[in-house]
Coordinates of C-alpha atoms in Angstrom, one line a residue:
X9 CA -61.3 -24.5 -29.6
X10 CA -59.0 -25.8 -32.6
X11 CA -57.7 -27.5 -30.4
X12 CA -60.6 -29.3 -30.0
X13 CA -60.6 -29.5 -33.7
X14 CA -57.5 -31.1 -34.5
X15 CA -58.3 -33.4 -31.7
X16 CA -61.2 -35.2 -34.5
X17 CA -60.0 -34.8 -37.3
X18 CA -56.3 -36.2 -36.7
X19 CA -58.4 -39.7 -36.6
X20 CA -58.6 -39.5 -40.3
X21 CA -54.7 -39.7 -40.9
X22 CA -54.1 -42.8 -38.3
X23 CA -52.0 -40.8 -36.2
X24 CA -51.2 -42.3 -32.9
X25 CA -50.3 -39.2 -30.5
X26 CA -52.3 -36.9 -28.9
X27 CA -51.7 -32.8 -30.6
X28 CA -49.1 -30.5 -29.7
X29 CA -49.6 -27.5 -30.2
X30 CA -46.9 -25.3 -32.3
X31 CA -47.6 -21.6 -33.3
X32 CA -51.1 -19.9 -33.4
X33 CA -51.0 -17.9 -36.3
X34 CA -53.1 -17.7 -39.8
X35 CA -53.5 -21.6 -39.1
X36 CA -53.3 -23.3 -35.4
X37 CA -50.5 -25.3 -36.1
X38 CA -50.0 -28.4 -34.0
X39 CA -47.5 -31.6 -34.1
X40 CA -48.7 -35.1 -34.8
X41 CA -47.4 -38.4 -34.5
X42 CA -48.2 -40.9 -38.0
X43 CA -48.9 -44.3 -37.9
X44 CA -45.5 -45.2 -39.0
X45 CA -44.2 -42.7 -36.2
X46 CA -43.6 -39.6 -38.7
X47 CA -43.6 -36.7 -37.2
X48 CA -45.4 -33.6 -39.5
X49 CA -47.4 -30.2 -39.0
X50 CA -50.9 -30.8 -38.6
X51 CA -53.0 -27.3 -39.2
X52 CA -56.3 -25.9 -38.5
X53 CA -57.1 -23.8 -41.4
X54 CA -58.7 -19.9 -40.8
X55 CA -61.8 -20.2 -41.5
X56 CA -62.3 -17.2 -44.3
X57 CA -58.7 -16.9 -45.3
X58 CA -58.5 -19.4 -47.8
X59 CA -61.2 -21.6 -49.5
X60 CA -60.9 -25.2 -49.6
X61 CA -59.7 -25.2 -53.3
X62 CA -57.4 -22.8 -52.3
X63 CA -55.8 -25.3 -50.0
X64 CA -56.0 -28.6 -52.4
X65 CA -53.7 -25.7 -55.2
X66 CA -51.2 -25.3 -52.1
X67 CA -50.5 -28.7 -51.8
X68 CA -50.3 -29.5 -55.1
X69 CA -48.1 -26.4 -55.2
X70 CA -45.9 -27.7 -52.2
X71 CA -46.0 -31.4 -53.7
X72 CA -45.2 -31.1 -57.7
X73 CA -41.9 -28.3 -56.0
X74 CA -40.8 -31.6 -53.7
X75 CA -40.8 -33.3 -56.7
X76 CA -38.8 -31.6 -59.0
X77 CA -36.3 -31.0 -55.3
X78 CA -36.8 -28.4 -53.5
X79 CA -36.8 -28.4 -50.3
X80 CA -40.5 -28.4 -48.4
X81 CA -43.4 -29.4 -46.7
X82 CA -45.8 -32.6 -48.4
X83 CA -48.8 -32.6 -48.3
X84 CA -49.8 -36.2 -46.4
X85 CA -53.5 -38.0 -47.9
X86 CA -56.0 -38.8 -45.6
X87 CA -56.6 -43.1 -44.8
X88 CA -59.3 -42.0 -47.5
X89 CA -56.3 -40.2 -50.2
X90 CA -58.0 -37.3 -49.4
X91 CA -55.4 -33.9 -48.9
X92 CA -57.9 -32.4 -46.8
X93 CA -60.2 -33.0 -43.7
X94 CA -63.4 -30.8 -43.6
X95 CA -65.6 -30.1 -40.5
X96 CA -69.2 -29.9 -39.8
X97 CA -68.7 -26.7 -39.1
X98 CA -66.3 -25.8 -41.8
X99 CA -63.2 -26.3 -40.5
X100 CA -60.7 -27.4 -42.7
X101 CA -57.9 -29.7 -42.1
X102 CA -54.4 -30.7 -43.1
X103 CA -51.1 -32.3 -42.6
X104 CA -48.1 -31.8 -44.7
X105 CA -45.0 -33.1 -43.5
X106 CA -42.4 -32.3 -40.6
X107 CA -39.4 -29.9 -41.5
X108 CA -36.1 -30.0 -39.1
X109 CA -34.5 -27.8 -38.7
X110 CA -34.4 -24.2 -37.1
X111 CA -35.4 -20.9 -38.3
X112 CA -33.5 -18.6 -40.3
X113 CA -34.5 -15.9 -37.4
X114 CA -37.5 -14.2 -36.6
X115 CA -38.1 -10.2 -37.4
X116 CA -38.1 -8.7 -33.5
X117 CA -34.3 -10.5 -33.1
X118 CA -30.8 -9.4 -34.9
X119 CA -29.5 -12.2 -37.7
X120 CA -26.9 -14.7 -36.6
X121 CA -23.5 -13.5 -37.9
X122 CA -23.4 -15.9 -40.9
X123 CA -26.0 -14.2 -41.7
X124 CA -25.0 -12.8 -45.6
X125 CA -23.7 -16.1 -46.3
X126 CA -26.9 -17.4 -45.0
X127 CA -28.8 -15.0 -47.7
X128 CA -26.7 -15.4 -50.8
X129 CA -28.3 -19.6 -49.8
X130 CA -32.3 -18.2 -49.8
X131 CA -31.6 -16.0 -52.7
X132 CA -29.6 -18.8 -54.6
X133 CA -32.3 -21.7 -53.1
X134 CA -35.9 -18.5 -53.9
X135 CA -34.6 -18.7 -57.3
X136 CA -34.4 -22.5 -57.7
X137 CA -38.2 -22.6 -55.8
X138 CA -39.3 -19.9 -58.7
X139 CA -37.5 -22.7 -62.2
X140 CA -39.2 -25.3 -60.1
X141 CA -42.3 -23.7 -59.9
X142 CA -42.3 -22.5 -63.6
X143 CA -42.0 -26.4 -64.6
X144 CA -45.3 -27.4 -63.5
X145 CA -47.5 -25.7 -65.8
X146 CA -50.8 -24.1 -64.6
X147 CA -50.6 -25.4 -61.0
X148 CA -51.7 -22.5 -58.3
X149 CA -54.0 -20.7 -61.0
X150 CA -57.4 -21.3 -57.9
X151 CA -54.6 -18.8 -56.1
X152 CA -54.2 -14.8 -55.2
X153 CA -52.2 -13.4 -57.6
X154 CA -49.5 -11.5 -56.6
X155 CA -49.4 -8.9 -59.8
X156 CA -50.1 -5.4 -60.2
X157 CA -53.6 -4.8 -58.5
X158 CA -53.4 -7.9 -56.0
X159 CA -50.4 -5.2 -54.6
X160 CA -51.6 -2.3 -55.5
X161 CA -55.6 -2.4 -57.0
X162 CA -59.1 -1.7 -54.8
X163 CA -59.1 -5.1 -53.5
X164 CA -55.8 -6.2 -52.3
X165 CA -54.7 -9.3 -51.7
X166 CA -53.9 -8.4 -47.5
X167 CA -56.3 -5.6 -47.5
X168 CA -56.5 -1.6 -48.6
X169 CA -54.0 -0.2 -45.9
X170 CA -54.6 3.0 -47.2
X171 CA -57.8 2.8 -45.8
X172 CA -56.0 1.4 -41.4
X173 CA -58.3 2.7 -38.8
X174 CA -54.6 3.7 -37.6
X175 CA -53.3 6.3 -39.9
X176 CA -54.3 9.4 -39.5
X177 CA -55.9 11.3 -43.1
X178 CA -52.9 12.5 -44.1
X179 CA -51.1 9.7 -43.5
X180 CA -53.6 7.8 -45.4
X181 CA -53.4 10.3 -48.5
X182 CA -49.6 9.8 -48.3
X183 CA -50.5 5.9 -48.9
X184 CA -52.4 6.2 -52.1
X185 CA -50.3 8.9 -53.4
X186 CA -47.5 6.2 -52.9
X187 CA -50.1 3.4 -53.6
X188 CA -50.5 5.3 -57.6
X189 CA -46.8 5.5 -57.9
X190 CA -45.6 1.9 -57.9
X191 CA -49.0 1.3 -59.4
X192 CA -47.2 3.0 -62.3
X193 CA -43.5 2.1 -61.6
X194 CA -45.1 -1.9 -62.2
X195 CA -46.8 -0.8 -65.0
X196 CA -44.5 0.9 -66.6
X197 CA -41.7 -2.0 -66.0
X198 CA -44.6 -4.7 -67.9
X199 CA -42.6 -7.4 -69.1
X200 CA -38.7 -7.1 -67.3
X201 CA -40.6 -8.0 -64.5
X202 CA -40.8 -11.6 -65.0
X203 CA -43.9 -13.8 -63.3
X204 CA -44.6 -16.9 -61.8
X205 CA -45.5 -19.2 -58.5
X206 CA -44.6 -17.5 -55.9
X207 CA -43.5 -18.1 -52.1
X208 CA -44.9 -14.8 -50.9
X209 CA -43.8 -14.7 -47.4
X210 CA -40.2 -16.3 -46.9
X211 CA -40.0 -14.2 -43.8
X212 CA -37.1 -15.4 -41.1
X213 CA -39.1 -17.7 -39.6
X214 CA -40.4 -19.8 -43.3
X215 CA -37.1 -20.1 -43.7
X216 CA -35.8 -23.4 -42.0
X217 CA -31.9 -23.9 -41.6
X218 CA -31.5 -28.6 -41.5
X219 CA -28.9 -30.8 -42.1
X220 CA -28.7 -30.1 -45.9
X221 CA -29.3 -26.5 -46.4
X222 CA -32.1 -24.0 -46.8
X223 CA -36.4 -24.8 -46.8
X224 CA -38.9 -23.2 -47.2
X225 CA -42.4 -23.9 -44.8
X226 CA -45.4 -22.3 -44.8
X227 CA -47.3 -22.2 -48.5
X228 CA -50.0 -20.2 -47.2
X229 CA -49.7 -17.1 -48.6
X230 CA -48.5 -18.6 -52.3
X231 CA -49.7 -17.5 -55.7
X232 CA -48.9 -15.8 -59.2
X233 CA -46.6 -13.2 -58.8
X234 CA -43.5 -10.7 -59.7
X235 CA -40.0 -13.2 -58.9
X236 CA -39.0 -9.9 -57.7
X237 CA -41.0 -9.6 -54.8
X238 CA -39.9 -12.4 -52.8
X239 CA -37.3 -11.3 -52.8
X240 CA -37.4 -8.1 -52.0
X241 CA -40.5 -9.8 -48.9
X242 CA -37.3 -11.4 -47.7
X243 CA -35.3 -8.1 -47.2
X244 CA -37.8 -5.6 -45.8
X245 CA -37.9 -7.8 -42.0
X246 CA -34.2 -6.0 -42.0
X247 CA -35.2 -2.5 -43.1
X248 CA -33.6 -1.5 -39.7
X249 CA -30.4 -3.9 -39.8
X250 CA -27.4 -2.0 -40.2
X251 CA -26.4 -5.3 -43.0
X252 CA -28.3 -4.2 -45.4
X253 CA -26.6 -3.5 -48.4
X254 CA -24.7 -6.5 -47.1
X255 CA -27.5 -8.5 -47.6
X256 CA -29.2 -7.0 -50.4
X257 CA -25.9 -7.9 -52.0
X258 CA -25.9 -11.4 -50.7
X259 CA -29.2 -12.7 -51.7
X260 CA -30.0 -10.5 -55.1
X261 CA -26.1 -12.1 -55.9
X262 CA -27.4 -16.0 -54.4
X263 CA -30.4 -15.6 -56.7
X264 CA -28.8 -14.5 -59.9
X265 CA -26.0 -17.6 -59.4
X266 CA -29.4 -20.0 -60.7
X267 CA -31.0 -17.1 -62.2
X268 CA -30.4 -13.5 -63.7
X269 CA -32.5 -10.4 -62.9
X270 CA -32.8 -7.8 -64.6
X271 CA -32.6 -4.5 -65.1
X272 CA -36.0 -3.8 -63.8
X273 CA -36.1 -6.6 -61.6
X274 CA -33.3 -4.7 -59.7
X275 CA -34.8 -1.5 -59.7
X276 CA -38.3 -2.3 -58.4
X277 CA -36.8 -4.8 -55.6
X278 CA -37.8 -0.5 -53.2
X279 CA -41.0 -1.2 -54.0
X280 CA -41.9 -4.4 -53.8
X281 CA -41.4 -3.1 -50.0
X282 CA -42.9 -0.4 -50.0
X283 CA -45.9 -2.6 -51.3
X284 CA -44.8 -4.9 -48.3
X285 CA -44.8 -3.0 -45.4
X286 CA -47.7 -1.1 -46.3
X287 CA -50.0 -4.7 -46.6
X288 CA -48.8 -6.3 -44.0
X289 CA -50.1 -2.7 -41.9
X290 CA -52.9 -3.9 -43.8
X291 CA -52.2 -7.9 -42.6
X292 CA -51.4 -6.1 -38.5
X293 CA -54.7 -4.7 -38.7
X294 CA -57.7 -6.9 -37.7
X295 CA -54.8 -8.9 -35.3
X296 CA -54.1 -6.6 -32.8
X297 CA -55.8 -3.9 -30.3
X298 CA -55.2 0.0 -31.5
X299 CA -52.5 0.0 -29.2
X300 CA -51.0 -2.8 -29.3
X301 CA -46.7 -2.2 -29.6
X302 CA -46.4 -4.1 -33.4
X303 CA -49.0 -2.5 -34.7
X304 CA -47.1 0.4 -34.3
X305 CA -43.9 -0.2 -35.9
X306 CA -46.1 -2.2 -39.0
X307 CA -47.0 1.8 -39.3
X308 CA -44.2 3.1 -39.5
X309 CA -42.4 1.1 -41.6
X310 CA -45.2 1.4 -43.8
X311 CA -45.0 5.5 -44.1
X312 CA -41.2 5.5 -43.7
X313 CA -40.9 3.2 -46.9
X314 CA -43.9 4.8 -48.7
X315 CA -42.4 8.7 -48.2
X316 CA -38.8 6.5 -48.6
X317 CA -40.3 5.7 -53.3
X318 CA -42.1 8.8 -53.0
X319 CA -38.3 10.4 -53.3
X320 CA -37.0 8.0 -54.9
X321 CA -35.2 7.6 -52.3
X322 CA -33.7 3.4 -52.1
X323 CA -35.0 2.1 -48.8
X324 CA -32.9 -0.8 -49.9
X325 CA -29.5 0.6 -49.3
X326 CA -29.8 1.0 -45.9

């Protein structure tokens, strides 16, 4: 079905080759060739995940970032000048510019030996993105907010992780205690936690190594939120990595070279990492069968992180 939609939609941009399937995750992404010969990424957006207004805001945000010198995909308008193509059955399609490079890594693979240097560069890249975002005014106001409610409220952005069907009653109760504890910590930190537009998903797969440095891709979850959350998300894939303390020092150091981090932000990094682990459990729940091994990995990570935060153990200390 997405392939048929892509084949129909590409005419709105005048694409000159058959779309080539690249990935099927939150969106189904195809490589296409624009009329000028440039390669681009056509995205068939998952129905019901984001509204057309939210997708348009993502494209506007990325356009603003790119205009400020941040390496990221730019939205490509149709031949009629529109950001989006709408199918008869409500499908939404967009095209963004191609980012040539290779991902920093993958969650189920070891990082390369140069990971500390790359994480320092990633920290600087995130700080530069946050600074650029601050100059874009109200762009992103229609996007879901990664604030206290978006992470710990009654209806978090990615779902009620404490209600995951894979949890026992005792495990669900643990999640609720950890959620309430985290909510209190973030509330107490107050204004010391700097807010602004964040990427919200700077995983290894969404950080590309290019000829000119690092580039961020896949802004599908961007929105207003805590800047420190982006740093924690980037570290959460490495919770089982023996080099986690080095990676943490590297990304924090790289960020701080560009933009200062408050003591409260540094202290809340483990809390944000725990919340990301919990939110990720809610995200994978509808996408994986109950017997899928990855579901149990996500569950184990979330429970371990929740226990650590409740015990006031730093899960990012390795």
